[in-house]
mmCIF file of C-alpha atoms in Angstrom:
data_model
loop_
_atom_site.group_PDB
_atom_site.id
_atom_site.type_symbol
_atom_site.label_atom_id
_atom_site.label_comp_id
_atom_site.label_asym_id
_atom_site.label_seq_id
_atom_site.Cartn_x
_atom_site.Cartn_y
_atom_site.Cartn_z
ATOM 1 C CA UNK A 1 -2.220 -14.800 -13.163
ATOM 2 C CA UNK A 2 -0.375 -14.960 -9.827
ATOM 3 C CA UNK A 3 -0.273 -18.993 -9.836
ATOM 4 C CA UNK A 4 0.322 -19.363 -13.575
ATOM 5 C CA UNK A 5 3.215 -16.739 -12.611
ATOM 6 C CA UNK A 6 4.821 -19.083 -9.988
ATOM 7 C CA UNK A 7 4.069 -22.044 -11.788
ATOM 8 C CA UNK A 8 5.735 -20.890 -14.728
ATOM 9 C CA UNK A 9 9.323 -19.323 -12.572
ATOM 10 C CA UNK A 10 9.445 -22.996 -10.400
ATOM 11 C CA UNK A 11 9.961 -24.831 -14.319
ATOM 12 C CA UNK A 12 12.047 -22.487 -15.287
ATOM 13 C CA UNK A 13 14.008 -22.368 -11.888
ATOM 14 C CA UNK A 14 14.166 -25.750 -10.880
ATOM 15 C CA UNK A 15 12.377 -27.745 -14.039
ATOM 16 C CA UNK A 16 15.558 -30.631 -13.101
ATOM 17 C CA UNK A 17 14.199 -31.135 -9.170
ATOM 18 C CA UNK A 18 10.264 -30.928 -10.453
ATOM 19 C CA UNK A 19 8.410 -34.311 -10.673
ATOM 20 C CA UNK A 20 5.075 -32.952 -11.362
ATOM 21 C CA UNK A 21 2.973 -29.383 -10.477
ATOM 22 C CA UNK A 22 -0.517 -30.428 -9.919
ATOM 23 C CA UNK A 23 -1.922 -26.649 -10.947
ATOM 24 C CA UNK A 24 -5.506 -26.780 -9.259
ATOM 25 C CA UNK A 25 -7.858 -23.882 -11.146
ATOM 26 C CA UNK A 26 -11.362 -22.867 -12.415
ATOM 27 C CA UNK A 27 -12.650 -23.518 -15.742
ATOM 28 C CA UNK A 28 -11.676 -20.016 -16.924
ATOM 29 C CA UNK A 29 -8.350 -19.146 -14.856
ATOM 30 C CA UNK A 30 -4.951 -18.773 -16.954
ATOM 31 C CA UNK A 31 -2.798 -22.143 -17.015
ATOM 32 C CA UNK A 32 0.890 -22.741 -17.574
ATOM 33 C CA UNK A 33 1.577 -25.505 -20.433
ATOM 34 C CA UNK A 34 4.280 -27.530 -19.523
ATOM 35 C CA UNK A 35 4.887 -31.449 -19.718
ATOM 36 C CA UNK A 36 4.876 -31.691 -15.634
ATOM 37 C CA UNK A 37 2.323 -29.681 -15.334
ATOM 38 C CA UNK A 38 -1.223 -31.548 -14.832
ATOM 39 C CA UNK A 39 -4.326 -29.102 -14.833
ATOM 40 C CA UNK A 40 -6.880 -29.943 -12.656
ATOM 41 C CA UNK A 41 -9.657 -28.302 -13.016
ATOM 42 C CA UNK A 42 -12.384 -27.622 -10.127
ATOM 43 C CA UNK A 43 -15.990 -26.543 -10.302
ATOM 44 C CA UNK A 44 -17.035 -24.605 -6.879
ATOM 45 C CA UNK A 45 -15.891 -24.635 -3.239
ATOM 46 C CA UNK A 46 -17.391 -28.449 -2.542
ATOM 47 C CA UNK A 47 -15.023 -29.669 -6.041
ATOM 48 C CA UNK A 48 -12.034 -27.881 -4.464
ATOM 49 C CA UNK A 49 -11.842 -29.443 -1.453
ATOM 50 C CA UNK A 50 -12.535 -33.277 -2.416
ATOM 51 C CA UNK A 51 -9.560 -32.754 -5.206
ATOM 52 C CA UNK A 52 -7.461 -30.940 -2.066
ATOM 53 C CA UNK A 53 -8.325 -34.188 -0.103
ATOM 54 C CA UNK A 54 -7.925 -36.724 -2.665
ATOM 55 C CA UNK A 55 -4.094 -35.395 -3.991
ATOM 56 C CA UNK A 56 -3.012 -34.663 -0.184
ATOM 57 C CA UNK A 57 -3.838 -38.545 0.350
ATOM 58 C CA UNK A 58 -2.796 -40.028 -2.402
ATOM 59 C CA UNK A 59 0.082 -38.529 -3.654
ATOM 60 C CA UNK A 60 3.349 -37.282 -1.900
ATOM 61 C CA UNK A 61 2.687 -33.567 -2.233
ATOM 62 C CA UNK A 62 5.670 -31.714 -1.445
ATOM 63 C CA UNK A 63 4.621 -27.616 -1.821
ATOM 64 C CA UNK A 64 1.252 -26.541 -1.519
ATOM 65 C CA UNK A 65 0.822 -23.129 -2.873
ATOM 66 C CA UNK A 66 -2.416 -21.784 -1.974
ATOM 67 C CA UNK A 67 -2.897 -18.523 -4.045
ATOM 68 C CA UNK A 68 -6.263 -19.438 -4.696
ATOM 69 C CA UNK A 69 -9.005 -16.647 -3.674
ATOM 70 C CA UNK A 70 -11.702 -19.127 -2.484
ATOM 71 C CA UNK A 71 -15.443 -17.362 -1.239
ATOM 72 C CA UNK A 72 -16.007 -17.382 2.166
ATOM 73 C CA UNK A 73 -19.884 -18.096 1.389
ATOM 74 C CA UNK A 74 -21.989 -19.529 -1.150
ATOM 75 C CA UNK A 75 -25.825 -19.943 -1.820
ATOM 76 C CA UNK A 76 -27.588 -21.815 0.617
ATOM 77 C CA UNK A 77 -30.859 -21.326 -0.502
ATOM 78 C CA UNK A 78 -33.189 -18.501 -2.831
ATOM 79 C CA UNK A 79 -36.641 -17.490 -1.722
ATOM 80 C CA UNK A 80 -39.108 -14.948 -1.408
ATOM 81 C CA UNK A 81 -39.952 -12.552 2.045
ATOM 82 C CA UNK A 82 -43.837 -13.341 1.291
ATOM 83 C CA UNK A 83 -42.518 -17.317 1.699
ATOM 84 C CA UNK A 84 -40.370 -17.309 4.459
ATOM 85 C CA UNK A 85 -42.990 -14.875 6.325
ATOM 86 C CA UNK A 86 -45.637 -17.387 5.395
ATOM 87 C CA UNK A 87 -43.554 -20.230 6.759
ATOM 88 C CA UNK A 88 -42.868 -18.182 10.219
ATOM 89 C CA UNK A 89 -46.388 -17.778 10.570
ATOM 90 C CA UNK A 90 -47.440 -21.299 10.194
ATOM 91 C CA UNK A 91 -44.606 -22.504 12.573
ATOM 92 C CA UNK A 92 -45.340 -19.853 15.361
ATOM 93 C CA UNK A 93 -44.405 -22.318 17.895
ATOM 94 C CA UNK A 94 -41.013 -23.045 16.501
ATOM 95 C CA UNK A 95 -37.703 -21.140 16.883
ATOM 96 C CA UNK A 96 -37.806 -18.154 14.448
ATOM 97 C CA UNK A 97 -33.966 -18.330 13.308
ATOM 98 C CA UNK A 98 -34.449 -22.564 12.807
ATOM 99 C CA UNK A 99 -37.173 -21.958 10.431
ATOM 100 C CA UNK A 100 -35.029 -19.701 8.526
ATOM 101 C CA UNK A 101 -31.990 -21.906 8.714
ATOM 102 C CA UNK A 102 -33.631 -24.964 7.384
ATOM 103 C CA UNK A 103 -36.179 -23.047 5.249
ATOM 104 C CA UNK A 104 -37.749 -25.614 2.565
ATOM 105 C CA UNK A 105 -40.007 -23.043 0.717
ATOM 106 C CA UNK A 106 -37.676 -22.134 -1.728
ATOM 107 C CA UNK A 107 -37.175 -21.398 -5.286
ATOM 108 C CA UNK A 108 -35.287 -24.111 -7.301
ATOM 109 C CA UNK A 109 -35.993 -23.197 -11.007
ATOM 110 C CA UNK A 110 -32.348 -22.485 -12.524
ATOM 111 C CA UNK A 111 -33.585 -18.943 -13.690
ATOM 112 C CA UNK A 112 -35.566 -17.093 -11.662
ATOM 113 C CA UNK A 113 -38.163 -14.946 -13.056
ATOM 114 C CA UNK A 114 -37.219 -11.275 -13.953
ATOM 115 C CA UNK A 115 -41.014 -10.460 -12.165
ATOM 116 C CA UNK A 116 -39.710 -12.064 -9.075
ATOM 117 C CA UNK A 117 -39.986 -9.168 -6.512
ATOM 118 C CA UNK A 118 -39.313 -9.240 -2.463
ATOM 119 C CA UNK A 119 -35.977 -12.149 -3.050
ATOM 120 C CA UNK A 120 -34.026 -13.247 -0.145
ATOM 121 C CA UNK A 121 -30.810 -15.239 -0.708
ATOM 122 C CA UNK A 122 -29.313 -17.148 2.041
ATOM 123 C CA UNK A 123 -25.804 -17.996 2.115
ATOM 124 C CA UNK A 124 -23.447 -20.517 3.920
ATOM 125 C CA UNK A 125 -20.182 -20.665 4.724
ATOM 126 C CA UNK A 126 -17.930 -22.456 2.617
ATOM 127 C CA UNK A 127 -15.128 -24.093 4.248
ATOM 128 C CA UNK A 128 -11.099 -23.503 4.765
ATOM 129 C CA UNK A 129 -9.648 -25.462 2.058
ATOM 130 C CA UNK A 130 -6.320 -23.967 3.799
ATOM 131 C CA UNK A 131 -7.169 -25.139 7.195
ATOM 132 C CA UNK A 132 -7.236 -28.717 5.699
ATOM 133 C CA UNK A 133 -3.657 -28.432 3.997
ATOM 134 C CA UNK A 134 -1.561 -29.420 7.509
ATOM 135 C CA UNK A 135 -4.497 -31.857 8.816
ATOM 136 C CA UNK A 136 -4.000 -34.253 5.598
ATOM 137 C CA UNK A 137 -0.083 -33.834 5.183
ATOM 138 C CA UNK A 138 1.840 -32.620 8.397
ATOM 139 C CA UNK A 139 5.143 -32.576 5.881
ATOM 140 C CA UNK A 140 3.927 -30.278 3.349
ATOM 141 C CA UNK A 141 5.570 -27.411 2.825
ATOM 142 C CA UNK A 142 2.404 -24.616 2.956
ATOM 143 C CA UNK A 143 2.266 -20.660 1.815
ATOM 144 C CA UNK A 144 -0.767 -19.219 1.938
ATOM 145 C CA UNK A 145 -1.564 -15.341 0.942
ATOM 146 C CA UNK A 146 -3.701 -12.486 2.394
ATOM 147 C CA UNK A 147 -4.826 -9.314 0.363
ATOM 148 C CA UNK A 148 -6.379 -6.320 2.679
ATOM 149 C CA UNK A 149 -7.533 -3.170 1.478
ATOM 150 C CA UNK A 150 -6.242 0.464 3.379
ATOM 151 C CA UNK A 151 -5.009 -1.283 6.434
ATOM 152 C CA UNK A 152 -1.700 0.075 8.904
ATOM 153 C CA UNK A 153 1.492 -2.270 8.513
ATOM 154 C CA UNK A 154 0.881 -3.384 12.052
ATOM 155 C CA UNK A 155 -2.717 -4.809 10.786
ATOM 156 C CA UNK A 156 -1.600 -5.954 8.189
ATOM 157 C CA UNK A 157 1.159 -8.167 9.517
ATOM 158 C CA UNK A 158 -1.364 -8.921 12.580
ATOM 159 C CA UNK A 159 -3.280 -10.589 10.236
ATOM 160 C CA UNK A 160 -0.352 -12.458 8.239
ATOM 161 C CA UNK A 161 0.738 -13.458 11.644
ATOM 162 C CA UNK A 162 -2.730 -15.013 12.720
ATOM 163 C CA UNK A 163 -3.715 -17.122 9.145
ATOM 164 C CA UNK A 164 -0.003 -18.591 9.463
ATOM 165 C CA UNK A 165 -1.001 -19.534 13.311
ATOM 166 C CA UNK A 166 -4.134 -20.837 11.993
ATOM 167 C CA UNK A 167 -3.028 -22.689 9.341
ATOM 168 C CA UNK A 168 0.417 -24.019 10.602
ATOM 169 C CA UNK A 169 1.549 -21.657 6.891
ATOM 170 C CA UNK A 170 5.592 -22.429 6.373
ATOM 171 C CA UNK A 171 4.729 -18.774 4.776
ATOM 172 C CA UNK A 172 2.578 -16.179 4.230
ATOM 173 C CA UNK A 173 2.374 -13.270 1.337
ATOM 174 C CA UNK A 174 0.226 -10.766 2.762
ATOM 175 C CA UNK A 175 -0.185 -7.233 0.794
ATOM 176 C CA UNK A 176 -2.658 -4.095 1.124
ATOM 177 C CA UNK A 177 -4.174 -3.564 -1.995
ATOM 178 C CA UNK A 178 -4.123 -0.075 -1.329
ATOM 179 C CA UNK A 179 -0.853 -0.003 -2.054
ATOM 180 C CA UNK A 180 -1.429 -2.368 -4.883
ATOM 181 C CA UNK A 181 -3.163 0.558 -6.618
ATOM 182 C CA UNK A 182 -1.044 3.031 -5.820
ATOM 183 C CA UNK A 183 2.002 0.634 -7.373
ATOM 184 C CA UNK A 184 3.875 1.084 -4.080
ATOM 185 C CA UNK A 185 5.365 -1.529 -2.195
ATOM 186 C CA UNK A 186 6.019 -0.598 1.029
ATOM 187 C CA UNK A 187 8.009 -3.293 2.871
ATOM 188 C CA UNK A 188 8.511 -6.660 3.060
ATOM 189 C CA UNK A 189 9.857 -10.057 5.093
ATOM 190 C CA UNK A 190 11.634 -13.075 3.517
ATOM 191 C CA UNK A 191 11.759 -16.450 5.126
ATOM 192 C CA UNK A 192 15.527 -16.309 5.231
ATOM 193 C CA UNK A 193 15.925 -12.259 6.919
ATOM 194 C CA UNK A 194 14.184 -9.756 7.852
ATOM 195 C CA UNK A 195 14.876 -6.196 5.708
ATOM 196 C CA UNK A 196 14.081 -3.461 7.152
ATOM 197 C CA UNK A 197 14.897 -1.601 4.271
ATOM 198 C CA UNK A 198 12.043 -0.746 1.852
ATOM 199 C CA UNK A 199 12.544 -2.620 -1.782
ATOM 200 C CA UNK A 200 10.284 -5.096 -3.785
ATOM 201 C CA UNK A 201 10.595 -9.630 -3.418
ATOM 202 C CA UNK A 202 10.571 -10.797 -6.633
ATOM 203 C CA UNK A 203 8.973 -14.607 -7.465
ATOM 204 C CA UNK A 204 12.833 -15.563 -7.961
ATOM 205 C CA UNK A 205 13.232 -15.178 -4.392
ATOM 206 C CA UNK A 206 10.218 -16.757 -3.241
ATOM 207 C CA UNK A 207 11.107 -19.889 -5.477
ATOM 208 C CA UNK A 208 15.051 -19.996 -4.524
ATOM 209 C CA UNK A 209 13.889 -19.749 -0.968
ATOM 210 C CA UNK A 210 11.290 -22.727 -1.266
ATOM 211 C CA UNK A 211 14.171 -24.740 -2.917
ATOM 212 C CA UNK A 212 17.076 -23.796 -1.378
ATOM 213 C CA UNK A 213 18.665 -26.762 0.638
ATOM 214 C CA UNK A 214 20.158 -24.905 3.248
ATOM 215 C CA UNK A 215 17.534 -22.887 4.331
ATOM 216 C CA UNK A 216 16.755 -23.162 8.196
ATOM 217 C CA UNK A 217 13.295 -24.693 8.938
ATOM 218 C CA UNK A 218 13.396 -23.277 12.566
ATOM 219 C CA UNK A 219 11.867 -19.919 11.388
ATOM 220 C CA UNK A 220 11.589 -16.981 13.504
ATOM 221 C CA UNK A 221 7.658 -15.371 13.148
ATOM 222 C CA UNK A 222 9.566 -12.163 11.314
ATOM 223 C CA UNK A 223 11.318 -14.605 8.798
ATOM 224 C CA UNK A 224 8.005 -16.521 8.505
ATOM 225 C CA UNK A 225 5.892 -13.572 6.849
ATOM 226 C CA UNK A 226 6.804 -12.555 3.407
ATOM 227 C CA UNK A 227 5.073 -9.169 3.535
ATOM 228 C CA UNK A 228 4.251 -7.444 0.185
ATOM 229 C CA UNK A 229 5.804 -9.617 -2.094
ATOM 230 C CA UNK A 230 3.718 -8.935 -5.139
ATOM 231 C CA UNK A 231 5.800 -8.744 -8.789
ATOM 232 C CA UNK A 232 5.540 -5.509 -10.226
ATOM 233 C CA UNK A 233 2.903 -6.642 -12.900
ATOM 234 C CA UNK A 234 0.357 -8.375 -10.667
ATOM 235 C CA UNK A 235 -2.619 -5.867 -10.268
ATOM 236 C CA UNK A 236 -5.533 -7.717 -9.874
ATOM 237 C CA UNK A 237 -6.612 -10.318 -6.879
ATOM 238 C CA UNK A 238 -5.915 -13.631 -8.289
ATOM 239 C CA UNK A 239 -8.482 -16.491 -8.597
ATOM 240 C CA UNK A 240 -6.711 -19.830 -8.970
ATOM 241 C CA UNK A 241 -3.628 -21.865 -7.451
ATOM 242 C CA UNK A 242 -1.923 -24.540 -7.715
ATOM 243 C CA UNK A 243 -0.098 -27.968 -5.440
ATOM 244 C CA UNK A 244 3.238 -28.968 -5.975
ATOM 245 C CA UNK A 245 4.860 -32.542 -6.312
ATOM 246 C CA UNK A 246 8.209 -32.446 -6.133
ATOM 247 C CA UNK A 247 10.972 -35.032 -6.097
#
């Protein structure tokens, strides 16, 4: 909802300086429907990344918004504790934690039998589609967003702080979904000030800020970190996000 959001306020905003939103999503996420928008739809982590790679290189990609909430880990392999103990056993010479890394005994039907008793799933990690954003296209113009649950401000700006350090993130949205749930914003940075005051960012501002020709680049780590800038209607942690081209 959040990118569809976004996407939706940068037409509406600034349709006249748009060439094209490349709006990157799963199968099942909510799309905008404009004429410069192009839906690209990914299938899993490995899909993600290639399209990341292959519009980064081949196209002069202005924005990247990364609102997309990609797992940290997905299945490496499924087997059985009577399998992998059998394959320790029979290896007793090797290194216990190689034999489970590059366990081969495994179970590769597509459905796995309701009987199936004693399963052990073995994940990987997935990697940083954000980390990859800078690395490709030095010039692009990155935010990236953080969602953490019952943390202190100080935590919770830590964090911010650190994935924009990371990442080399123009800016970061970072909100505690505690207060998400309690529909209580409790404070927030821009990229242009820093307000102490308490009082809710609207999209609007993010967008103007993105476009606004005057802006100073030379950012000050306050200014950097948007902090709880969530619209009053976005509830939920949001699944899909989108690249912009613009002129």
């Amino acid at each position: 909802k959040l990118g569809c959001t976004i996407a939706n306020k940068l037409i509406e905003l600034h349709e006249e300086k748009i060439d094209k939103i490349y709006y990157v999503c799963s199968k099942n996420s909510i799309k905008p429907n404009h004429e410069k928008i192009e839906i690209v739809e990914i299938f899993g982590t490995h899909d993600l990344e290639v399209t990341v790679r292959d519009l980064l290189k081949n196209y002069n990609i202005n924005y990247f918004i990364h609102s997309m909430a990609v797992s940290d880990y997905t299945v490496d392999y499924v087997t059985t504790a009577e399998s992998l103990s059998l394959n320790i056993n029979n290896n007793s010479n090797k290194n216990v934690l190689d034999l489970i890394c590059s366990n081969k005994n495994n179970l590769t039907d597509s459905k796995i039998s309701s009987n199936q008793d004693n399963l052990i799933i073995k994940l990987k990690k997935t990697p940083k589609i954000i980390s990859l954003i800078k690395d490709i296209s030095p010039n692009t113009y990155l935010v990236g967003f953080k969602l953490l649950d019952n943390v202190s401000e100080e935590n919770l700006i830590d964090t911010a702080v650190k994935l924009k350090d990371k990442n080399n993130c123009n800016l970061v949205v970072a909100n505690d979904l505690e207060n998400i749930r309690k529909d209580k914003l409790s404070s927030e940075m821009t990229i242009d000030e820093y307000k102490k005051e308490e009082e809710s960012l609207e999209i609007r501002e993010l967008v103007s800020n993105m476009f606004d020709e005057d802006s100073d680049t030379d950012l000050t780590q306050k200014e950097d970190i948007q902090l709880n800038a969530m619209l009053d209607y976005y509830k939920e942690v949001v699944s899909h996000g989108f690249i912009l081209d613009g002129e």
